[in-house]
């Protein structure tokens, strides 16, 4: 599910009601004020600039000022400073709007999985969402995470961030780490794995690097979804639709045979390419 504009959210609600056979939702935000934020850096800058023109979400309660149509911005738009690195004051309205849109999405649909929670930082991964200069941003992050934990949702550990230049997967250490005022893990949030593959070549890409990152952050459990008809003792309720439940991967996820198989497959791929 996505939140581009409020009418899209309404249409998505109707679609879900019309198709009760949908097993689960992955809720994620790819637009702020109707502008894409992960298409390319130039369009992301346009979204930052659009939000800066009128600061929204200055309190922990959602405050919306969305366009009613999708904005298609040109990378050649002279109004966008293409080599700009926005400072925290410039980023603040954008981040506030992003996390308000995310909150609207998760409270409306209670998606079973929350996709790339901090995608808003794609082109500025070194920014700390905890920074005091960002005002209420961190409070809104905490609000969103707590809501997801309360409805039993899973947080997607998404390896796509690594192929896009991050040293870690989503969510970044700010939101995930187990020490120093941790958030997801300290609240017993559930982590699931994803490669966000949009094609065969992306399946499992950077999974080993993501595993190393999650281990370093102190992730002790991995969860996945199963049909509610297969519910066992220890499975957890997820969201309000009831078609799936969350199940913890048995044993120590860090030494699951999957990882050895993945490493072997990657080694074979490298060797086959070197023989060409």
mmCIF file with all atom_site columns, C-alpha atoms in Angstrom, residues 224 226 230-238 244-248:
data_model
loop_
_atom_site.group_PDB
_atom_site.id
_atom_site.type_symbol
_atom_site.label_atom_id
_atom_site.label_alt_id
_atom_site.label_comp_id
_atom_site.label_asym_id
_atom_site.label_entity_id
_atom_site.label_seq_id
_atom_site.pdbx_PDB_ins_code
_atom_site.Cartn_x
_atom_site.Cartn_y
_atom_site.Cartn_z
_atom_site.occupancy
_atom_site.B_iso_or_equiv
_atom_site.pdbx_formal_charge
_atom_site.auth_seq_id
_atom_site.auth_comp_id
_atom_site.auth_asym_id
_atom_site.auth_atom_id
_atom_site.pdbx_PDB_model_num
ATOM 1  C CA . UNK A 1 224 ? 7.580  -14.116 9.167  1.00 0.00 ? 224 UNK A CA 1
ATOM 2  C CA . UNK A 1 226 ? 1.807  -17.497 7.922  1.00 0.00 ? 226 UNK A CA 1
ATOM 3  C CA . UNK A 1 230 ? -2.002 -22.541 10.351 1.00 0.00 ? 230 UNK A CA 1
ATOM 4  C CA . UNK A 1 231 ? -1.769 -20.734 13.684 1.00 0.00 ? 231 UNK A CA 1
ATOM 5  C CA . UNK A 1 232 ? 0.340  -22.462 16.333 1.00 0.00 ? 232 UNK A CA 1
ATOM 6  C CA . UNK A 1 233 ? 1.159  -21.797 19.953 1.00 0.00 ? 233 UNK A CA 1
ATOM 7  C CA . UNK A 1 234 ? 3.453  -18.772 20.137 1.00 0.00 ? 234 UNK A CA 1
ATOM 8  C CA . UNK A 1 235 ? 2.178  -17.128 16.953 1.00 0.00 ? 235 UNK A CA 1
ATOM 9  C CA . UNK A 1 236 ? 1.168  -13.489 17.326 1.00 0.00 ? 236 UNK A CA 1
ATOM 10 C CA . UNK A 1 237 ? -1.820 -11.539 16.039 1.00 0.00 ? 237 UNK A CA 1
ATOM 11 C CA . UNK A 1 238 ? -1.045 -8.947  13.352 1.00 0.00 ? 238 UNK A CA 1
ATOM 12 C CA . UNK A 1 244 ? -2.174 -13.967 8.754  1.00 0.00 ? 244 UNK A CA 1
ATOM 13 C CA . UNK A 1 245 ? -0.281 -14.290 12.023 1.00 0.00 ? 245 UNK A CA 1
ATOM 14 C CA . UNK A 1 246 ? 3.362  -13.591 12.853 1.00 0.00 ? 246 UNK A CA 1
ATOM 15 C CA . UNK A 1 247 ? 5.659  -16.501 13.641 1.00 0.00 ? 247 UNK A CA 1
ATOM 16 C CA . UNK A 1 248 ? 9.164  -16.345 15.059 1.00 0.00 ? 248 UNK A CA 1
#
